[in-house]
CSV table of C-alpha atoms in Angstrom, one decimal:
chain,number,residue,atom,x,y,z
A,271,MET,CA,0.9,-10.4,4.2
A,272,SER,CA,4.5,-11.3,3.9
A,273,ALA,CA,5.7,-12.6,7.2
A,274,ALA,CA,9.3,-11.7,6.4
A,275,LEU,CA,8.4,-8.0,6.0
A,276,SER,CA,5.7,-7.5,8.7
A,277,ALA,CA,6.5,-5.6,11.8
A,278,LEU,CA,4.1,-7.7,14.0
A,279,SER,CA,4.8,-11.0,12.4
A,280,GLY,CA,4.4,-13.8,15.0
A,281,LEU,CA,1.9,-11.9,17.1
A,282,ARG,CA,-1.3,-14.0,17.4
A,283,VAL,CA,-4.6,-12.4,18.2
A,284,LEU,CA,-8.1,-13.9,18.8
A,285,GLU,CA,-10.7,-11.2,18.2
A,286,ILE,CA,-14.3,-11.4,19.4
A,287,PRO,CA,-15.9,-9.3,16.6
A,288,GLY,CA,-17.8,-6.1,17.5
A,289,PRO,CA,-17.9,-2.4,16.7
A,290,TYR,CA,-15.7,-1.4,19.7
A,291,GLY,CA,-12.6,-3.4,18.8
A,292,GLN,CA,-12.7,-4.1,15.0
A,293,TYR,CA,-10.5,-1.1,14.2
A,294,ALA,CA,-7.9,-2.2,16.9
A,295,GLY,CA,-7.8,-5.6,15.3
A,296,LYS,CA,-7.3,-4.0,11.9
A,297,LEU,CA,-4.4,-1.9,13.1
A,298,LEU,CA,-2.6,-5.0,14.3
A,299,ALA,CA,-3.5,-7.1,11.3
A,300,ASP,CA,-2.3,-4.4,8.9
A,301,GLN,CA,1.2,-4.7,10.5
A,302,GLY,CA,1.3,-8.4,10.1
A,303,ALA,CA,-0.3,-9.8,13.3
A,304,GLU,CA,-2.3,-13.0,12.7
A,305,VAL,CA,-5.8,-11.7,13.8
A,306,VAL,CA,-8.5,-14.4,13.8
A,307,LEU,CA,-12.1,-13.4,14.1
A,308,VAL,CA,-14.0,-15.8,16.3
A,309,GLU,CA,-17.5,-15.6,14.8
A,310,PRO,CA,-20.7,-17.2,15.9
A,311,PRO,CA,-22.7,-19.5,13.6
A,312,GLY,CA,-24.2,-17.3,10.9
A,313,GLY,CA,-21.4,-14.8,11.1
A,314,ALA,CA,-20.7,-11.7,13.1
A,315,ALA,CA,-23.4,-9.0,13.3
A,316,THR,CA,-20.9,-6.4,12.0
A,317,ARG,CA,-21.1,-8.2,8.6
A,318,ARG,CA,-24.4,-6.4,8.1
A,319,ALA,CA,-23.3,-2.9,9.0
A,320,ALA,CA,-24.0,0.0,6.6
A,321,PRO,CA,-22.9,1.4,4.2
A,322,TYR,CA,-23.1,-1.2,1.5
A,323,VAL,CA,-21.5,-1.9,-1.9
A,324,ALA,CA,-23.8,-0.4,-4.5
A,325,ASP,CA,-26.2,0.5,-1.7
A,326,GLU,CA,-27.4,-3.1,-1.6
A,327,PRO,CA,-27.8,-4.4,2.1
A,328,GLY,CA,-26.6,-7.9,2.8
A,329,PRO,CA,-24.1,-9.9,4.8
A,330,ASP,CA,-21.6,-9.9,2.0
A,331,THR,CA,-21.9,-6.2,0.9
A,332,SER,CA,-20.9,-4.3,4.1
A,333,LEU,CA,-18.2,-1.7,3.1
A,334,ALA,CA,-17.5,-1.2,6.8
A,335,PHE,CA,-16.9,-4.9,7.4
A,336,ALA,CA,-14.7,-5.1,4.3
A,337,TYR,CA,-12.5,-2.3,5.5
A,338,TYR,CA,-12.2,-3.1,9.2
A,339,ASN,CA,-11.6,-6.8,8.7
A,340,ALA,CA,-9.2,-6.8,5.8
A,341,ASN,CA,-6.0,-8.9,6.5
A,342,LYS,CA,-7.9,-10.9,9.1
A,343,ARG,CA,-8.8,-14.6,9.2
A,344,SER,CA,-12.1,-16.1,10.3
A,345,ILE,CA,-13.2,-19.1,12.3
A,346,VAL,CA,-16.7,-20.0,13.5
A,347,LEU,CA,-17.2,-21.3,17.1
A,348,ASP,CA,-20.4,-21.6,19.0
A,349,LEU,CA,-19.3,-20.1,22.3
A,350,ASP,CA,-22.7,-20.8,23.8
A,351,ALA,CA,-21.9,-24.5,23.5
A,352,GLU,CA,-19.4,-26.3,25.7
A,353,GLU,CA,-17.6,-27.8,22.7
A,354,GLY,CA,-17.0,-24.3,21.3
A,355,ARG,CA,-15.7,-23.0,24.6
A,356,VAL,CA,-13.4,-25.9,24.9
A,357,ALA,CA,-12.0,-25.1,21.5
A,358,PHE,CA,-11.6,-21.4,22.4
A,359,ARG,CA,-9.7,-22.3,25.5
A,360,ALA,CA,-7.4,-24.5,23.6
A,361,LEU,CA,-6.7,-21.7,21.1
A,362,ALA,CA,-6.2,-19.1,23.8
A,363,ALA,CA,-3.5,-21.3,25.3
A,364,SER,CA,-1.3,-20.7,22.3
A,365,TYR,CA,-2.3,-17.1,21.3
A,366,ASP,CA,-0.8,-13.9,22.6
A,367,VAL,CA,-3.8,-11.6,22.7
A,368,VAL,CA,-7.6,-12.0,23.1
A,369,LEU,CA,-9.3,-8.8,21.9
A,370,ASP,CA,-13.0,-8.5,22.9
A,371,GLY,CA,-14.6,-5.8,20.9
A,372,SER,CA,-18.2,-6.7,21.7
A,373,GLY,CA,-18.6,-3.7,23.9
A,374,VAL,CA,-20.3,-5.8,26.6
A,375,VAL,CA,-18.7,-5.8,30.1
A,376,GLY,CA,-18.2,-9.4,31.3
A,377,ASN,CA,-19.0,-10.8,27.9
A,378,LEU,CA,-16.4,-13.5,28.1
A,379,ASP,CA,-16.5,-13.9,31.9
A,380,ALA,CA,-20.0,-15.1,31.6
A,381,LEU,CA,-18.9,-17.9,29.3
A,382,GLY,CA,-16.0,-19.0,31.6
A,383,LEU,CA,-13.6,-17.4,29.2
A,384,GLY,CA,-12.6,-14.3,31.1
A,385,TYR,CA,-9.1,-13.1,31.8
A,386,ASP,CA,-8.7,-15.0,35.1
A,387,GLN,CA,-9.7,-18.3,33.5
A,388,LEU,CA,-7.6,-17.9,30.3
A,389,SER,CA,-4.5,-16.5,32.0
A,390,ALA,CA,-4.4,-19.6,34.2
A,391,LEU,CA,-3.8,-21.5,30.9
A,392,ARG,CA,-1.4,-19.0,29.5
A,393,PRO,CA,0.1,-16.6,32.0
A,394,GLU,CA,1.6,-14.3,29.4
A,395,LEU,CA,-1.8,-13.8,27.7
A,396,VAL,CA,-2.9,-10.2,27.1
A,397,MET,CA,-6.7,-9.6,27.1
A,398,THR,CA,-8.0,-6.3,25.8
A,399,VAL,CA,-11.6,-5.4,26.6
A,400,VAL,CA,-13.2,-2.3,24.9
A,401,THR,CA,-16.5,-1.1,26.4
A,402,PRO,CA,-18.4,2.2,26.5
A,403,PHE,CA,-17.4,3.2,30.0
A,404,GLY,CA,-14.8,0.7,31.2
A,405,THR,CA,-15.3,-2.4,33.3
A,406,ASP,CA,-15.9,-0.7,36.7
A,407,GLY,CA,-17.6,2.5,38.0
A,408,PRO,CA,-21.3,3.4,38.2
A,409,TYR,CA,-21.7,3.4,34.4
A,410,ALA,CA,-19.9,0.1,33.8
A,411,ASP,CA,-23.1,-1.9,33.0
A,412,HIS,CA,-24.6,0.9,30.8
A,413,GLN,CA,-25.0,0.4,27.1
A,414,ALA,CA,-24.2,3.3,24.8
A,415,THR,CA,-24.2,4.4,21.2
A,416,ASP,CA,-21.5,6.6,19.5
A,417,LEU,CA,-23.8,9.6,20.0
A,418,VAL,CA,-24.1,8.9,23.7
A,419,LEU,CA,-20.4,8.5,24.1
A,420,MET,CA,-19.6,11.8,22.2
A,421,ALA,CA,-22.1,13.5,24.5
A,422,LEU,CA,-20.9,12.0,27.8
A,423,GLY,CA,-17.3,12.5,26.7
A,424,GLY,CA,-18.0,16.2,26.4
A,425,LEU,CA,-17.1,16.5,22.7
A,426,LEU,CA,-20.5,16.6,21.2
A,427,GLY,CA,-21.1,20.2,22.4
A,428,LEU,CA,-18.2,21.4,20.2
A,429,GLY,CA,-19.6,19.9,17.0
A,430,GLY,CA,-22.0,21.6,14.7
A,431,TYR,CA,-23.2,25.1,13.7
A,432,ALA,CA,-23.3,27.9,16.2
A,433,ASP,CA,-27.0,28.5,15.8
A,434,GLY,CA,-27.9,24.8,15.6
A,435,ILE,CA,-28.0,21.7,17.8
A,436,PRO,CA,-24.9,19.7,18.7
A,437,THR,CA,-23.9,17.5,15.7
A,438,ARG,CA,-22.1,14.2,15.8
A,439,ALA,CA,-19.3,13.6,13.3
A,440,TYR,CA,-20.0,10.7,10.9
A,441,GLY,CA,-18.3,7.4,11.3
A,442,ASP,CA,-18.6,6.4,15.0
A,443,GLN,CA,-15.6,8.5,16.0
A,444,ALA,CA,-15.9,7.6,19.7
A,445,LEU,CA,-15.6,3.9,18.8
A,446,LEU,CA,-12.7,4.5,16.6
A,447,ALA,CA,-10.9,6.6,19.2
A,448,ALA,CA,-11.4,3.7,21.7
A,449,ALA,CA,-10.1,1.2,19.2
A,450,GLN,CA,-6.9,3.3,18.6
A,451,PHE,CA,-6.2,3.4,22.3
A,452,ALA,CA,-7.0,-0.3,22.5
A,453,ALA,CA,-4.3,-1.1,19.9
A,454,VAL,CA,-1.8,1.1,21.8
A,455,GLY,CA,-2.6,-0.4,25.1
A,456,THR,CA,-2.5,-3.9,23.7
A,457,MET,CA,1.0,-3.4,22.3
A,458,LEU,CA,2.2,-1.9,25.6
A,459,ALA,CA,0.9,-5.0,27.5
A,460,VAL,CA,2.5,-7.3,24.9
A,461,LEU,CA,5.9,-5.7,25.4
A,462,GLN,CA,5.5,-6.0,29.1
A,463,ALA,CA,4.6,-9.7,28.8
A,464,GLU,CA,7.6,-10.3,26.7
A,465,ARG,CA,9.8,-8.8,29.4
A,466,THR,CA,8.2,-10.4,32.4
A,467,GLY,CA,6.3,-13.4,31.2
A,468,ARG,CA,3.1,-12.1,32.7
A,469,GLY,CA,0.2,-10.7,30.7
A,470,GLN,CA,-2.5,-8.4,31.9
A,471,LEU,CA,-6.0,-7.1,31.3
A,472,VAL,CA,-6.2,-4.0,29.2
A,473,ASP,CA,-9.4,-2.1,30.1
A,474,VAL,CA,-10.4,0.5,27.5
A,475,SER,CA,-13.2,3.1,28.1
A,476,ALA,CA,-14.6,4.7,24.9
A,477,GLN,CA,-15.9,7.6,27.0
A,478,GLU,CA,-12.4,8.3,28.3
A,479,ALA,CA,-11.0,8.1,24.8
A,480,VAL,CA,-13.4,10.9,23.8
A,481,VAL,CA,-12.4,13.0,26.7
A,482,MET,CA,-8.8,12.9,25.4
A,483,ALA,CA,-10.0,14.6,22.2
A,484,HIS,CA,-11.0,18.0,23.6
A,485,GLU,CA,-8.2,19.9,21.8
A,486,ASN,CA,-7.7,23.2,23.7
A,487,ALA,CA,-11.2,23.5,25.3
A,488,VAL,CA,-9.9,22.8,28.8
A,489,GLN,CA,-7.0,25.2,28.4
A,490,TRP,CA,-9.4,28.0,27.3
A,491,TYR,CA,-11.4,27.6,30.4
A,492,ALA,CA,-8.4,27.3,32.7
A,493,LEU,CA,-6.5,30.2,31.3
A,494,GLU,CA,-9.2,32.6,30.1
A,495,HIS,CA,-12.3,31.4,31.9
A,496,VAL,CA,-14.0,30.9,28.5
A,497,ASP,CA,-16.3,28.0,27.9
A,498,ARG,CA,-15.6,27.0,24.3
A,499,ARG,CA,-18.7,26.8,22.1
A,500,ARG,CA,-19.3,25.3,18.7
A,501,ASN,CA,-18.9,27.7,15.8
A,502,GLY,CA,-19.0,25.5,12.7
A,503,GLY,CA,-19.7,27.5,9.6
A,504,GLU,CA,-19.3,30.8,11.5
A,505,ALA,CA,-16.4,33.2,11.2
A,506,ARG,CA,-15.2,34.0,14.7
A,507,GLN,CA,-14.0,37.4,13.5
A,508,ALA,CA,-13.0,39.0,10.2
A,509,ALA,CA,-10.5,36.8,8.2
A,510,VAL,CA,-11.0,33.9,10.6
A,511,GLY,CA,-13.3,31.1,9.3
A,512,VAL,CA,-14.7,29.4,6.2
A,513,TYR,CA,-15.3,31.5,3.1
A,514,PRO,CA,-16.8,30.4,-0.2
A,515,CYS,CA,-14.9,30.4,-3.4
A,516,ARG,CA,-15.6,29.4,-7.1
A,517,ASP,CA,-15.6,25.6,-6.5
A,518,GLY,CA,-16.2,25.2,-2.8
A,519,HIS,CA,-14.8,26.8,0.4
A,520,VAL,CA,-11.4,27.7,2.0
A,521,TYR,CA,-10.5,28.3,5.6
A,522,LEU,CA,-8.6,31.5,6.3
A,523,LEU,CA,-6.8,32.4,9.6
A,524,ALA,CA,-5.4,35.8,9.0
A,525,LYS,CA,-6.5,37.8,12.1
A,526,GLY,CA,-6.9,35.5,15.1
A,527,LEU,CA,-3.2,35.2,15.7
A,528,GLY,CA,-2.7,38.9,15.2
A,529,VAL,CA,0.2,38.6,12.9
A,530,PHE,CA,-1.1,38.2,9.3
A,531,TRP,CA,-3.5,41.1,8.8
A,532,ASP,CA,-1.1,43.4,7.0
A,533,GLU,CA,0.1,40.5,4.7
A,534,LEU,CA,-3.5,39.7,3.9
A,535,VAL,CA,-4.4,43.3,3.0
A,536,GLY,CA,-1.2,43.6,0.9
A,537,TRP,CA,-2.1,40.5,-1.0
A,538,LEU,CA,-5.6,41.7,-1.8
A,539,GLU,CA,-4.3,45.2,-2.8
A,540,ALA,CA,-1.8,43.6,-5.1
A,541,GLU,CA,-4.6,41.6,-6.7
A,542,GLY,CA,-6.6,44.8,-7.3
A,543,VAL,CA,-9.5,43.8,-5.1
A,544,GLU,CA,-12.1,46.5,-4.8
A,545,GLY,CA,-12.2,47.8,-1.2
A,546,ALA,CA,-9.0,46.2,-0.2
A,547,ALA,CA,-7.4,49.6,0.7
A,548,SER,CA,-10.2,50.2,3.2
A,549,LEU,CA,-9.0,47.3,5.3
A,550,ARG,CA,-6.0,49.5,6.4
A,551,ASP,CA,-8.4,51.7,8.4
A,552,PRO,CA,-7.4,51.6,12.1
A,553,LYS,CA,-10.8,50.2,13.1
A,554,TRP,CA,-9.6,46.8,11.8
A,555,LYS,CA,-6.9,46.7,14.5
A,556,ASP,CA,-9.8,46.6,17.1
A,557,ASP,CA,-10.7,43.1,18.0
A,558,ALA,CA,-14.2,44.3,19.0
A,559,TYR,CA,-14.9,45.6,15.5
A,560,ASN,CA,-13.4,42.5,13.9
A,561,SER,CA,-15.6,40.3,15.9
A,562,SER,CA,-18.8,42.3,15.3
A,563,ASP,CA,-21.4,41.2,12.8
A,564,GLU,CA,-20.7,44.5,10.9
A,565,GLY,CA,-17.0,43.9,10.7
A,566,LYS,CA,-17.3,40.2,9.7
A,567,ALA,CA,-19.9,41.1,7.0
A,568,GLU,CA,-17.8,43.9,5.6
A,569,PHE,CA,-14.7,41.7,5.3
A,570,ALA,CA,-16.7,38.8,3.8
A,571,THR,CA,-17.9,41.2,1.0
A,572,ILE,CA,-14.5,42.4,0.1
A,573,PHE,CA,-12.8,39.0,0.3
A,574,GLY,CA,-15.7,37.4,-1.6
A,575,ARG,CA,-15.0,39.7,-4.6
A,576,PHE,CA,-11.6,38.0,-4.9
A,577,ALA,CA,-12.3,34.5,-3.7
A,578,MET,CA,-15.5,33.8,-5.8
A,579,ASN,CA,-13.5,34.2,-9.0
A,580,ARG,CA,-10.9,31.7,-8.0
A,581,THR,CA,-10.8,28.0,-7.2
A,582,LYS,CA,-9.6,26.4,-3.9
A,583,ALA,CA,-6.4,25.3,-5.5
A,584,GLU,CA,-5.7,28.7,-7.0
A,585,LEU,CA,-6.3,30.4,-3.6
A,586,TYR,CA,-4.2,27.9,-1.8
A,587,GLU,CA,-1.2,28.3,-4.1
A,588,ALA,CA,-1.5,32.1,-4.1
A,589,ALA,CA,-1.8,32.2,-0.3
A,590,LYS,CA,1.4,30.1,0.1
A,591,ARG,CA,3.3,32.6,-2.0
A,592,ALA,CA,1.9,35.4,0.2
A,593,ARG,CA,2.8,33.3,3.3
A,594,LEU,CA,-0.7,33.4,4.6
A,595,PRO,CA,-2.5,30.6,6.5
A,596,LEU,CA,-5.3,29.6,4.0
A,597,CYS,CA,-6.3,26.0,3.1
A,598,PRO,CA,-8.9,24.3,1.0
A,599,VAL,CA,-11.9,22.7,2.6
A,600,ASN,CA,-11.5,19.3,0.9
A,601,THR,CA,-14.3,16.9,0.0
A,602,PRO,CA,-13.7,13.1,0.0
A,603,ALA,CA,-13.3,13.3,-3.8
A,604,ASP,CA,-10.6,16.0,-3.3
A,605,LEU,CA,-8.7,13.7,-0.9
A,606,ILE,CA,-8.8,10.7,-3.2
A,607,ALA,CA,-7.5,12.9,-6.1
A,608,GLY,CA,-5.0,14.8,-4.1
A,609,PRO,CA,-1.3,14.5,-5.1
A,610,GLN,CA,0.2,14.1,-1.7
A,611,LEU,CA,-1.7,11.0,-0.7
A,612,ALA,CA,-1.2,9.6,-4.1
A,613,ALA,CA,2.5,10.2,-4.0
A,614,ARG,CA,2.7,8.2,-0.7
A,615,GLY,CA,0.5,5.4,-2.0
A,616,TYR,CA,-1.9,5.9,0.9
A,617,PHE,CA,-5.0,4.4,-0.7
A,618,VAL,CA,-5.0,0.7,-1.6
A,619,ASP,CA,-7.2,-1.2,-4.0
A,620,VAL,CA,-8.6,-4.4,-2.5
A,621,PRO,CA,-10.6,-7.1,-4.3
A,622,HIS,CA,-14.1,-7.8,-2.9
A,623,PRO,CA,-14.8,-11.4,-3.9
A,624,PRO,CA,-18.5,-11.5,-2.9
A,625,THR,CA,-19.3,-8.8,-5.5
A,626,GLY,CA,-16.4,-9.1,-7.9
A,627,ARG,CA,-15.6,-5.4,-7.4
A,628,THR,CA,-12.4,-3.7,-6.3
A,629,LEU,CA,-12.7,-1.4,-3.3
A,630,ARG,CA,-10.4,1.6,-2.7
A,631,MET,CA,-9.5,1.8,1.0
A,632,PRO,CA,-7.4,4.0,3.2
A,633,GLY,CA,-4.0,2.4,4.0
A,634,THR,CA,-1.8,2.9,7.1
A,635,PRO,CA,-1.0,6.5,8.0
A,636,PHE,CA,2.7,5.7,8.5
A,637,THR,CA,5.5,3.8,6.9
A,638,LEU,CA,8.3,1.7,8.4
A,639,SER,CA,11.5,1.9,6.5
A,640,ALA,CA,12.4,-1.7,7.1
A,641,CYS,CA,8.9,-3.1,6.7
A,642,PRO,CA,7.4,-2.1,3.3
A,643,ARG,CA,3.7,-2.2,2.9
A,644,ALA,CA,2.3,-5.5,1.7
A,645,GLU,CA,-0.7,-6.3,-0.4
A,646,THR,CA,-3.9,-6.0,1.6
A,647,VAL,CA,-5.9,-9.3,1.8
A,648,PRO,CA,-9.7,-9.1,1.6
A,649,ALA,CA,-11.9,-9.6,4.6
A,650,PRO,CA,-12.6,-13.3,5.1
A,651,SER,CA,-15.9,-15.1,4.6
A,652,PRO,CA,-17.4,-16.6,7.8
A,653,GLY,CA,-15.4,-19.5,9.0
A,654,ALA,CA,-13.0,-19.5,6.0
A,655,HIS,CA,-10.1,-20.5,8.2
A,656,THR,CA,-11.8,-22.7,10.8
A,657,ALA,CA,-10.1,-25.9,9.6
A,658,ASP,CA,-6.7,-24.3,9.3
A,659,VAL,CA,-6.7,-22.5,12.6
A,660,VAL,CA,-8.6,-25.0,14.8
A,661,GLY,CA,-7.2,-28.2,13.3
A,662,PRO,CA,-8.2,-31.4,15.1
A,663,LEU,CA,-10.0,-29.7,18.0
A,664,THR,CA,-13.5,-30.9,18.7
A,665,LEU,CA,-15.9,-28.2,17.7
A,666,GLY,CA,-19.5,-27.3,18.2
A,667,ALA,CA,-21.3,-25.6,15.4
A,668,GLN,CA,-19.1,-24.3,12.7
A,669,SER,CA,-19.0,-23.6,9.0
């Protein structure tokens, strides 16, 4: 990345690789920070994480690793050996941030590389530790998966179909949420260190990050004494929910806010939809009828006569003209082909040297007017930058 254009140029980060912190490191690296993976001999375990290029498992084919570690550098140090720990301390004395994404409380402390030990060498050092439940409290030593964190964070119960079991969203969303907060917390601590000359420990709990994502569930209970339930795939009432169309589904919200029903009926009447006029019956103003199985089924039949003959795009454009809240339910292919993201250059093409392929990846979801986006550099091979980064330091095992 071009140092002259990068917002975080000059910020130096040592990252202990792991699923809890790798996205935080990526967020910093994408803005120009020098983020160095400190990998063990044989490479980080995250190099073997699914999914894989061409569905072929291997240490060089992980799509997840290629995405989360683009723009980073890699060194190999054996931190279980004294020589490796000596080298790590020497590096930490000249870096701004140590990011531990292993997810293990006390991971570096057990090696004599914890915050207290390293800050004695560099008082302005910021250390960010991302773990399932934080570094203290009764759950501090508990291990967890993304599924466990979604459940204990309270969000799992809102995911899935109304008549099914709770369903976890794909992609380790709890870990990603923790990593986002880790990046924010790290930058706050860096700014404070620049002002005061004193760093600090940033302690990130993935469970707490999930709790922050409850949307309006808490307000529903506080204001209406209603415990929100999952309703994926189910219309909450007539004209509120997901409806099929010719090439997929759309989401319609034309009753729940109480202000769009007449516009919806007028639209369907203008399109000559059979049965549209019956939607002017006073019974449709009764929320009890709208929420009943009979009412929802009757509306779905009428709307289906219209929607099943039109595509998502056609319905979306027509609804905008009618000033109705309707949107397409996009697939991943729809997002990639969509004109808005293309116009902003959101997706980037990144070479993948191990396979000779080019991978299309999401870019940053924001732009900086004075710092144009730079070319994304592929994720490094294990230890590719050991000689450059470590220099003359005495090392233990390395490659």
